[in-house]
Each structure stands twice: as C-alpha cells, then as structure tokens.
Short mmCIF file of C-alpha atoms and ligand atoms in Angstrom, two decimals:
data_model
loop_
_atom_site.label_atom_id
_atom_site.label_comp_id
_atom_site.label_asym_id
_atom_site.label_seq_id
_atom_site.Cartn_x
_atom_site.Cartn_y
_atom_site.Cartn_z
CA MET U 26 60.54 -18.58 38.18
CA ASN U 27 60.73 -22.21 39.24
CA THR U 28 59.28 -25.07 37.21
CA ILE U 29 56.62 -27.19 38.91
CA LEU U 30 57.39 -30.85 38.39
CA ASP U 31 55.31 -33.95 38.26
CA THR U 32 57.88 -36.50 39.45
CA PRO U 33 57.18 -40.26 39.49
CA GLN U 34 57.18 -41.94 42.92
CA SER U 35 59.54 -44.61 41.72
CA LEU U 36 61.70 -45.34 38.70
CA ASN U 37 63.71 -48.49 37.86
CA GLY U 38 62.71 -49.87 41.27
CA ILE U 39 64.09 -46.86 43.19
CA SER U 40 61.75 -44.85 45.39
CA ILE U 41 61.69 -41.13 44.68
CA THR U 42 60.76 -38.13 46.76
CA GLY U 43 60.79 -35.45 44.11
CA VAL U 44 61.22 -31.70 44.45
CA THR U 45 58.01 -29.81 43.92
CA ASN U 46 59.78 -26.85 42.36
CA SER U 47 62.77 -27.38 40.12
CA ARG U 48 65.56 -24.80 40.39
CA LEU U 49 66.51 -25.43 36.77
CA SER U 50 64.91 -22.35 35.25
CA THR U 51 66.92 -20.11 37.63
CA ILE U 52 70.25 -21.41 36.24
CA ASP U 53 72.15 -19.72 33.42
CA MET U 54 73.28 -22.84 31.56
CA ASP U 55 75.48 -20.78 29.23
CA ASN U 56 77.54 -19.63 32.16
CA ILE U 57 78.19 -22.48 34.57
CA PRO U 58 81.07 -22.41 37.01
CA PHE U 59 82.52 -25.84 37.86
CA GLY U 60 81.06 -27.52 40.92
CA ARG U 61 78.85 -24.81 42.41
CA ILE U 62 75.47 -25.64 40.90
CA PHE U 63 73.70 -28.82 41.95
CA SER U 64 70.80 -30.42 40.17
CA ASP U 65 67.46 -31.10 41.84
CA HIS U 66 67.94 -34.60 43.25
CA MET U 67 70.48 -36.90 44.87
CA LEU U 68 70.70 -40.64 45.42
CA VAL U 69 71.22 -41.90 48.97
CA ALA U 70 71.87 -45.47 50.16
CA ASP U 71 73.01 -46.67 53.59
CA CYS U 72 75.18 -49.66 54.35
CA ILE U 73 74.36 -50.78 57.89
CA ASP U 74 76.59 -53.43 59.49
CA GLY U 75 77.57 -54.67 56.03
CA GLU U 76 74.01 -54.79 54.66
CA TRP U 77 73.08 -52.41 51.88
CA GLN U 78 69.66 -50.81 52.31
CA ALA U 79 67.43 -49.86 49.37
CA PRO U 80 68.66 -46.68 47.67
CA GLU U 81 66.34 -43.68 47.47
CA ILE U 82 66.25 -40.51 45.42
CA VAL U 83 65.47 -37.37 47.39
CA PRO U 84 65.75 -33.60 46.84
CA TYR U 85 69.39 -32.40 46.84
CA GLY U 86 70.15 -30.89 50.21
CA ALA U 87 71.68 -31.09 53.65
CA LEU U 88 72.33 -34.41 55.38
CA ASN U 89 71.98 -34.92 59.09
CA PHE U 90 74.94 -36.06 61.21
CA THR U 91 76.75 -35.42 64.50
CA PRO U 92 80.28 -34.15 65.17
CA ALA U 93 81.26 -37.68 66.27
CA MET U 94 80.71 -39.01 62.76
CA SER U 95 83.64 -41.22 61.85
CA ALA U 96 84.31 -39.73 58.37
CA LEU U 97 84.68 -36.24 59.88
CA ASN U 98 87.12 -37.40 62.54
CA TYR U 99 89.27 -39.96 60.73
CA GLY U 100 88.64 -39.33 57.05
CA GLN U 101 87.16 -42.62 55.85
CA SER U 102 85.69 -40.99 52.77
CA ILE U 103 86.13 -41.73 49.07
CA PHE U 104 84.61 -40.38 45.89
CA GLU U 105 84.44 -40.72 42.13
CA GLY U 106 83.97 -38.33 39.25
CA MET U 107 82.32 -39.14 35.95
CA LYS U 108 80.36 -37.34 33.30
CA ALA U 109 77.09 -37.84 31.44
CA TYR U 110 76.79 -36.20 28.02
CA LYS U 111 73.81 -35.19 25.94
CA ARG U 112 73.53 -37.30 22.80
CA PRO U 113 72.36 -35.49 19.65
CA ASP U 114 68.83 -36.91 20.32
CA GLY U 115 68.95 -35.48 23.86
CA ALA U 116 69.40 -38.81 25.68
CA PRO U 117 72.03 -38.95 28.44
CA VAL U 118 75.04 -41.18 27.81
CA PHE U 119 77.88 -42.03 30.18
CA PHE U 120 81.59 -42.26 29.48
CA ARG U 121 83.08 -45.51 30.88
CA ILE U 122 80.76 -45.65 33.90
CA MET U 123 81.66 -49.30 34.61
CA ASP U 124 85.28 -48.25 35.06
CA ASN U 125 84.26 -45.64 37.62
CA HIS U 126 82.37 -48.33 39.50
CA LYS U 127 85.43 -50.62 39.47
CA ARG U 128 87.73 -47.83 40.60
CA MET U 129 85.40 -46.76 43.42
CA ASN U 130 85.45 -50.30 44.75
CA LEU U 131 89.27 -50.35 44.55
CA SER U 132 89.33 -47.14 46.59
CA ALA U 133 86.85 -48.73 49.02
CA THR U 134 89.12 -51.77 49.46
CA ARG U 135 92.15 -49.60 50.20
CA MET U 136 90.22 -47.48 52.68
CA CYS U 137 88.64 -50.49 54.44
CA MET U 138 85.13 -49.65 53.28
CA PRO U 139 82.37 -51.86 51.83
CA GLN U 140 82.06 -52.63 48.12
CA ILE U 141 79.20 -50.83 46.41
CA PRO U 142 77.03 -53.30 44.49
CA GLU U 143 76.61 -52.70 40.76
CA SER U 144 72.82 -52.67 41.22
CA ILE U 145 73.09 -49.62 43.50
CA PHE U 146 75.92 -47.81 41.71
CA ILE U 147 74.90 -48.26 38.07
CA ASN U 148 71.12 -48.45 38.39
CA GLY U 149 71.14 -45.65 40.99
CA ILE U 150 73.16 -43.26 38.82
CA LYS U 151 71.25 -44.13 35.67
CA THR U 152 67.94 -43.45 37.45
CA LEU U 153 69.15 -40.20 39.01
CA ILE U 154 70.30 -38.89 35.63
CA GLU U 155 67.09 -40.05 33.95
CA LEU U 156 65.14 -38.03 36.50
CA ASP U 157 67.34 -34.92 36.24
CA ARG U 158 68.05 -35.23 32.51
CA GLN U 159 66.89 -31.65 31.90
CA TRP U 160 70.00 -30.56 33.82
CA LEU U 161 72.32 -31.91 31.11
CA PRO U 162 73.88 -28.89 29.45
CA SER U 163 74.26 -28.72 25.71
CA GLY U 164 77.18 -27.07 24.05
CA ASP U 165 80.83 -27.52 23.45
CA GLN U 166 82.26 -28.78 26.70
CA GLY U 167 79.03 -29.04 28.71
CA ALA U 168 78.30 -32.20 30.69
CA LEU U 169 76.56 -33.34 33.83
CA TYR U 170 79.33 -34.12 36.32
CA VAL U 171 78.37 -37.03 38.55
CA ARG U 172 79.89 -37.19 42.03
CA PRO U 173 79.45 -40.50 43.89
CA LEU U 174 80.58 -40.28 47.52
CA LEU U 175 80.99 -42.99 50.19
CA PHE U 176 81.72 -42.06 53.78
CA ALA U 177 81.78 -43.59 57.26
CA THR U 178 78.82 -42.69 59.45
CA ASP U 179 79.44 -44.36 62.83
CA ASP U 180 78.99 -42.03 65.79
CA TYR U 181 82.14 -43.30 67.47
CA ILE U 182 85.53 -41.72 68.00
CA GLY U 183 87.56 -44.83 68.72
CA VAL U 184 89.94 -45.35 65.79
CA LYS U 185 88.52 -48.25 63.78
CA SER U 186 86.81 -48.71 60.43
CA SER U 187 83.17 -47.77 60.65
CA ASP U 188 80.33 -50.30 60.73
CA ASN U 189 78.01 -47.96 58.82
CA TYR U 190 78.42 -45.97 55.61
CA LYS U 191 76.44 -43.66 53.42
CA PHE U 192 76.63 -43.67 49.63
CA VAL U 193 75.45 -40.43 48.05
CA VAL U 194 75.43 -39.37 44.41
CA PHE U 195 74.80 -35.78 43.39
CA THR U 196 75.30 -34.08 40.05
CA CYS U 197 76.39 -30.70 38.73
CA PRO U 198 76.01 -29.24 35.25
CA VAL U 199 79.55 -28.19 34.33
CA GLY U 200 81.62 -26.55 31.65
CA ALA U 201 85.43 -26.64 31.48
CA TYR U 202 87.29 -27.21 34.78
CA TYR U 203 90.27 -25.16 33.64
CA THR U 204 89.32 -22.24 31.46
CA LYS U 205 92.94 -21.53 30.45
CA PRO U 206 96.08 -23.66 29.92
CA VAL U 207 97.45 -24.59 33.34
CA ASN U 208 100.63 -23.58 35.10
CA LEU U 209 102.23 -26.27 37.29
CA LEU U 210 104.96 -26.00 39.90
CA ALA U 211 107.25 -28.98 40.49
CA THR U 212 108.81 -28.93 43.95
CA LYS U 213 110.78 -31.26 46.18
CA GLU U 214 109.32 -29.61 49.25
CA PHE U 215 106.14 -31.71 49.55
CA VAL U 216 105.08 -35.26 48.74
CA ARG U 217 101.61 -36.39 47.71
CA ALA U 218 101.98 -40.16 48.09
CA SER U 219 104.49 -42.96 48.61
CA VAL U 220 104.55 -46.58 47.50
CA GLY U 221 102.21 -48.55 49.75
CA GLY U 222 100.18 -45.46 50.65
CA THR U 223 96.78 -44.31 49.43
CA GLY U 224 97.87 -42.34 46.34
CA ALA U 225 95.88 -44.47 43.88
CA ALA U 226 92.66 -44.22 45.88
CA LYS U 227 90.22 -41.39 45.37
CA ALA U 228 90.37 -40.77 49.10
CA ALA U 229 89.23 -37.37 50.34
CA GLY U 230 92.36 -37.08 52.49
CA ASN U 231 94.65 -37.17 49.43
CA TYR U 232 92.99 -33.97 48.25
CA ALA U 233 93.07 -32.37 51.72
CA ALA U 234 96.82 -33.04 52.02
CA ALA U 235 97.42 -31.25 48.69
CA MET U 236 95.64 -28.05 49.64
CA MET U 237 98.41 -26.25 51.50
CA PRO U 238 101.08 -26.94 48.82
CA ASP U 239 98.54 -26.04 46.10
CA LYS U 240 97.77 -22.77 47.89
CA MET U 241 101.48 -21.99 47.99
CA ALA U 242 101.71 -22.76 44.25
CA LYS U 243 98.71 -20.49 43.56
CA SER U 244 100.31 -17.64 45.50
CA LYS U 245 103.22 -17.89 43.02
CA GLY U 246 100.98 -17.82 39.93
CA TYR U 247 100.62 -21.57 39.31
CA ASN U 248 97.38 -23.54 39.32
CA ASN U 249 98.64 -26.69 41.03
CA ILE U 250 101.67 -28.62 42.20
CA LEU U 251 103.24 -31.08 39.78
CA TRP U 252 103.96 -33.80 42.31
CA LEU U 253 107.32 -35.60 42.40
CA ASP U 254 107.81 -39.08 43.86
CA GLY U 255 108.24 -39.60 47.59
CA LYS U 256 111.58 -41.46 47.47
CA ASP U 257 113.91 -39.83 44.94
CA HIS U 258 111.96 -36.55 44.77
CA GLN U 259 112.49 -36.26 41.04
CA TYR U 260 110.09 -38.60 39.21
CA ILE U 261 106.90 -36.94 38.05
CA GLU U 262 103.66 -38.33 39.47
CA GLU U 263 100.47 -36.38 38.68
CA CYS U 264 99.07 -32.97 39.50
CA GLY U 265 96.30 -33.87 41.95
CA THR U 266 93.46 -32.95 39.63
CA MET U 267 94.89 -34.75 36.58
CA ASN U 268 97.35 -37.34 35.27
CA VAL U 269 100.07 -35.80 33.12
CA PHE U 270 101.56 -36.47 29.69
CA PHE U 271 104.61 -34.99 27.91
CA VAL U 272 105.63 -35.06 24.27
CA ILE U 273 109.39 -35.16 23.77
CA GLY U 274 110.33 -35.24 20.09
CA ASP U 275 107.81 -37.69 18.65
CA THR U 276 107.35 -39.78 21.81
CA VAL U 277 104.43 -39.39 24.20
CA LEU U 278 105.39 -40.08 27.81
CA THR U 279 103.36 -40.57 30.96
CA PRO U 280 104.29 -41.86 34.42
CA ARG U 281 103.54 -45.55 34.88
CA LEU U 282 101.09 -46.71 37.53
CA THR U 283 102.92 -47.67 40.71
CA GLY U 284 100.10 -47.31 43.22
CA THR U 285 101.01 -43.70 43.99
CA ILE U 286 98.99 -42.00 41.26
CA LEU U 287 95.37 -42.17 40.22
CA GLN U 288 94.51 -44.82 37.63
CA GLY U 289 92.88 -42.21 35.47
CA ILE U 290 90.11 -43.36 33.15
CA THR U 291 90.86 -40.47 30.80
CA ARG U 292 94.57 -41.41 31.08
CA ASN U 293 93.73 -44.96 30.03
CA SER U 294 91.53 -43.74 27.16
CA VAL U 295 94.29 -41.42 25.91
CA LEU U 296 96.85 -44.26 25.98
CA ARG U 297 94.47 -46.45 23.99
CA LEU U 298 93.79 -43.75 21.39
CA LEU U 299 97.49 -42.96 21.00
CA LYS U 300 98.61 -46.58 20.69
CA ASP U 301 95.80 -47.47 18.26
CA ASN U 302 96.69 -44.51 16.08
CA GLY U 303 100.39 -45.25 15.70
CA TYR U 304 101.86 -42.84 18.23
CA LYS U 305 105.05 -43.82 20.06
CA VAL U 306 104.02 -44.09 23.71
CA GLU U 307 106.02 -44.85 26.84
CA GLU U 308 104.68 -45.44 30.34
CA ARG U 309 107.72 -45.19 32.57
CA PRO U 310 109.45 -43.13 35.29
CA ILE U 311 109.97 -39.56 34.00
CA SER U 312 112.44 -37.43 35.88
CA ILE U 313 111.83 -33.70 36.10
CA TYR U 314 115.48 -33.38 35.01
CA GLU U 315 114.64 -35.27 31.80
CA ILE U 316 111.86 -32.77 31.14
CA GLU U 317 114.24 -29.90 31.90
CA ALA U 318 116.89 -31.32 29.52
CA ALA U 319 114.29 -31.86 26.74
CA TYR U 320 113.07 -28.30 27.25
CA ASN U 321 116.62 -26.90 27.05
CA GLU U 322 117.17 -28.84 23.80
CA GLY U 323 113.90 -27.52 22.32
CA MET U 324 112.42 -31.04 22.26
CA LEU U 325 109.53 -30.54 24.72
CA ARG U 326 106.72 -30.18 22.18
CA ASP U 327 103.58 -30.63 24.29
CA ALA U 328 102.45 -31.28 27.86
CA PHE U 329 98.92 -31.83 29.04
CA GLY U 330 96.83 -33.16 31.88
CA THR U 331 94.02 -35.70 31.63
CA GLY U 332 91.08 -36.12 33.97
CA THR U 333 87.33 -36.45 34.07
CA ALA U 334 86.75 -32.90 35.24
CA ALA U 335 89.59 -31.40 33.22
CA SER U 336 89.27 -33.59 30.07
CA ILE U 337 92.47 -32.80 28.13
CA ALA U 338 94.03 -29.67 29.62
CA PRO U 339 97.09 -28.16 27.93
CA ILE U 340 99.91 -27.22 30.31
CA ASN U 341 101.16 -23.69 29.72
CA LYS U 342 104.31 -23.71 31.83
CA ILE U 343 106.12 -25.81 34.41
CA GLY U 344 108.06 -24.12 37.18
CA PHE U 345 111.02 -25.95 38.68
CA ALA U 346 114.04 -24.83 40.70
CA GLY U 347 113.30 -21.14 40.21
CA LYS U 348 112.83 -21.30 36.40
CA ASP U 349 109.79 -21.67 34.16
CA MET U 350 109.60 -24.02 31.21
CA GLN U 351 107.24 -22.33 28.76
CA LEU U 352 105.40 -24.78 26.48
CA PRO U 353 104.57 -23.93 22.83
CA ASP U 354 101.36 -22.10 21.90
CA VAL U 355 98.28 -24.30 22.19
CA ALA U 356 97.64 -23.77 18.46
CA ASP U 357 100.93 -25.59 17.76
CA ARG U 358 100.17 -28.63 19.92
CA LYS U 359 99.38 -31.47 17.53
CA VAL U 360 99.05 -34.32 20.04
CA SER U 361 96.82 -32.75 22.70
CA THR U 362 94.66 -31.02 20.08
CA TRP U 363 94.09 -34.31 18.24
CA LEU U 364 93.34 -36.13 21.50
CA SER U 365 90.93 -33.48 22.68
CA ASP U 366 89.05 -33.42 19.35
CA THR U 367 88.91 -37.21 19.15
CA LEU U 368 87.80 -37.79 22.72
CA ASN U 369 85.19 -35.03 22.55
CA GLY U 370 83.98 -36.40 19.22
CA ILE U 371 83.42 -39.81 20.83
CA LYS U 372 81.76 -38.35 23.94
CA TYR U 373 79.36 -36.09 22.05
CA GLY U 374 78.52 -38.74 19.43
CA GLN U 375 80.18 -36.95 16.48
CA ILE U 376 82.74 -39.76 16.03
CA THR U 377 81.81 -43.44 16.13
CA ASP U 378 82.87 -44.96 19.44
CA PRO U 379 85.02 -47.95 18.47
CA TYR U 380 85.63 -49.02 22.07
CA GLY U 381 82.16 -49.26 23.61
CA TRP U 382 83.09 -46.45 26.02
CA MET U 383 79.74 -44.68 25.75
CA SER U 384 76.68 -46.29 27.26
CA GLU U 385 73.22 -45.50 28.52
CA ALA U 386 74.53 -47.16 31.76
C1 LIG S 11 87.75 -35.60 38.43
O1 LIG S 11 88.41 -35.30 37.45
O2 LIG S 11 86.59 -36.05 38.33
C2 LIG S 11 88.27 -35.45 39.78
O3 LIG S 11 87.84 -36.14 40.65
C3 LIG S 11 89.24 -34.39 40.04
C4 LIG S 11 88.66 -33.31 40.88
C5 LIG S 11 89.75 -32.42 41.20
C6 LIG S 11 87.55 -32.54 40.26
#
C-alpha cells in the first residue's frame, strides 16, 4: 500500500512537483541492499551556456535525452557520495557536506565542467532531504546515501567540453556497502591512474576503467583490485571504492595524496582522529613489498578501507604475486574497531562531535 502525500509546492525557495503516492511503505527498511532503492524525489538543475537555472524537485524517475548527448559519448560526468544520518530526535544531519561540495567542484575543474554554486548544492540537498526525510533509515549502519551527479548534455558529437550540463541529486536508503571484510587483489597488470591524470576526480570514467580488472579480481574470489601506482607498479594507491590504511607494528600508514587517488573525506576524518588521539601516523608511499615483508614478519596488524559508502571496512586478505596475506580476525583489530566506533558515534550523535563535522546543512 502506498502512502498518499500532501507535498508543499515549494520549500526553501525551491519549486516542488511532489509524488502523489510515496513508495516508502513498500520498502523493507530492515533489509536494504546498497544502491538499488531510490527515495521519492530528486533535485534537478540545468546549467545552460554557463548560466545556472533555478533548481527544481521532481519525482524520482527517468530523464529525457538523445544518443548524441555529450556525457554518453565522451564521458564528461562526475559525481559525489555523501550520507545523511538520523539524529536521535529524528532530524537529518549531514557528515561534512561542505567538503563534498568542495570536492565536487575540484572534480568539475579537472573535467572542464562548471562550478556548482553553494546555493544550489547545499540548499538543494538540504531541501531534498527535508522533503524525503521519512526515507532516512534508523538502525546501526543505516543512512540516506546522497548521490549528486553532474553531466554534459549537449547534443553534439564533436569532441569539446559541453556548453550545457545537468546537475541531479537522488538519494538511496542504505545499509553497509560491504557486508563482510573485503578481499583485495594487488596486481601489476592494470593501472587506475597516473600523475597528471584524473585519478583524484570523482569522474565516472575512472570507475568504468576499473570494471574489467575488478571483474577479473571477483572471478578469483576478491572483491576489488588494490591498485598500484602507474610508474613503478609497486606503490599502493586505493581500491577504487575506498582509500586504504595499514597498521604495521604501532604505526598507521596510508598512501599520500599525489593527485592519483581520491581525496577521501572519510580518509581525512580518520587521519584527524588518529593524530588527535596519539596514534603514530604516516602518509607516504607504501610499497606492496613493504606490506609483504611486514606480513612475513608478523607485523601487519590491521588493514582497512575508508569511504563514504563503505565507512570503515576491514580488509580480510590481500592477494599478491600468487599468495594471500591473511589479516588477523576482525575481533583482534584495535585500530579499525576504535575508528569505526568513534566515527559512527559522531555520525549518530552518541559521541560529541568535536570537529563540527555534523550539520543540518
Ligand atoms: C562513495 O563511497 O560514496 C563512493 O562514491 C564510492 C562508490 C563506489 C559507492
């Protein structure tokens, strides 16, 4: 049975065409797969010849375009990922939304696309979530995943940056992205990004280019590739869905930012938490051979990924050169367990947020 809604015609200055029947009551919120369930509404704003038009909220659904659309042909398309959480009083709160806005505009610069004004990005998302706030799941790891998307809409197949773009934001109630500790395969066979390329941008093409290697990794029992650098083919980068961290002895290591990996907001939060709580942390090149040597000496204590979708995801094993490095039981992982508990505590309002990371937008 669908719920009949009485939606306002505008909110925070944004015009709304509401659904008449919400799909919410048909969704099993205790059993939500990642990324397959979409809430009732989406935000849409066009940028025409450099001029942003007024954003609108409309029912979630199909968009209309032709096969000549620039984004489909040449891949000028970027996105973001962020989460809204339900505060104990039921109000939606965002985790570091301003940083997502900044990063989306960095991606836009690299991909020769227009900057998205704060008034459209922040006010648009805040209004969309206010309208669809009933879609915020409760529970342990539940959140409303927010997916802002910017893509080129010119009907033109000459190779040039588009004159017109569409900004769309849709949301999905989600639980955990990885339901089990992840298995990663490090290989020299493929490269995700090189210095000077687009590796730091959340460009759709970066994800497309990873799909064939990831499929190969999956066929061998791994979840994803653990990417190595494009020059020496030995320095660890990221895993496509997450930044990565390793604990060797009592030192926490993560690859530094060189323009080839995503400037993860969860990565940055983890670094801040670790440094402020007296952990020894190093951001530097990490060779896969260093990880292998630490593993052989029994010094590889923990490894985990960080990302918006994945949160803190323990790594179960790392395959390299025909062998698997099996990480300790998750129950014995002090660093990633502490990080996960602390970050979740801040996000769900159980721990005071000392950094101003949580906001109503
Ligand atoms: C995110 O963590 O939000 C991402 O964009 C990664 C994606 C693979 C879900």
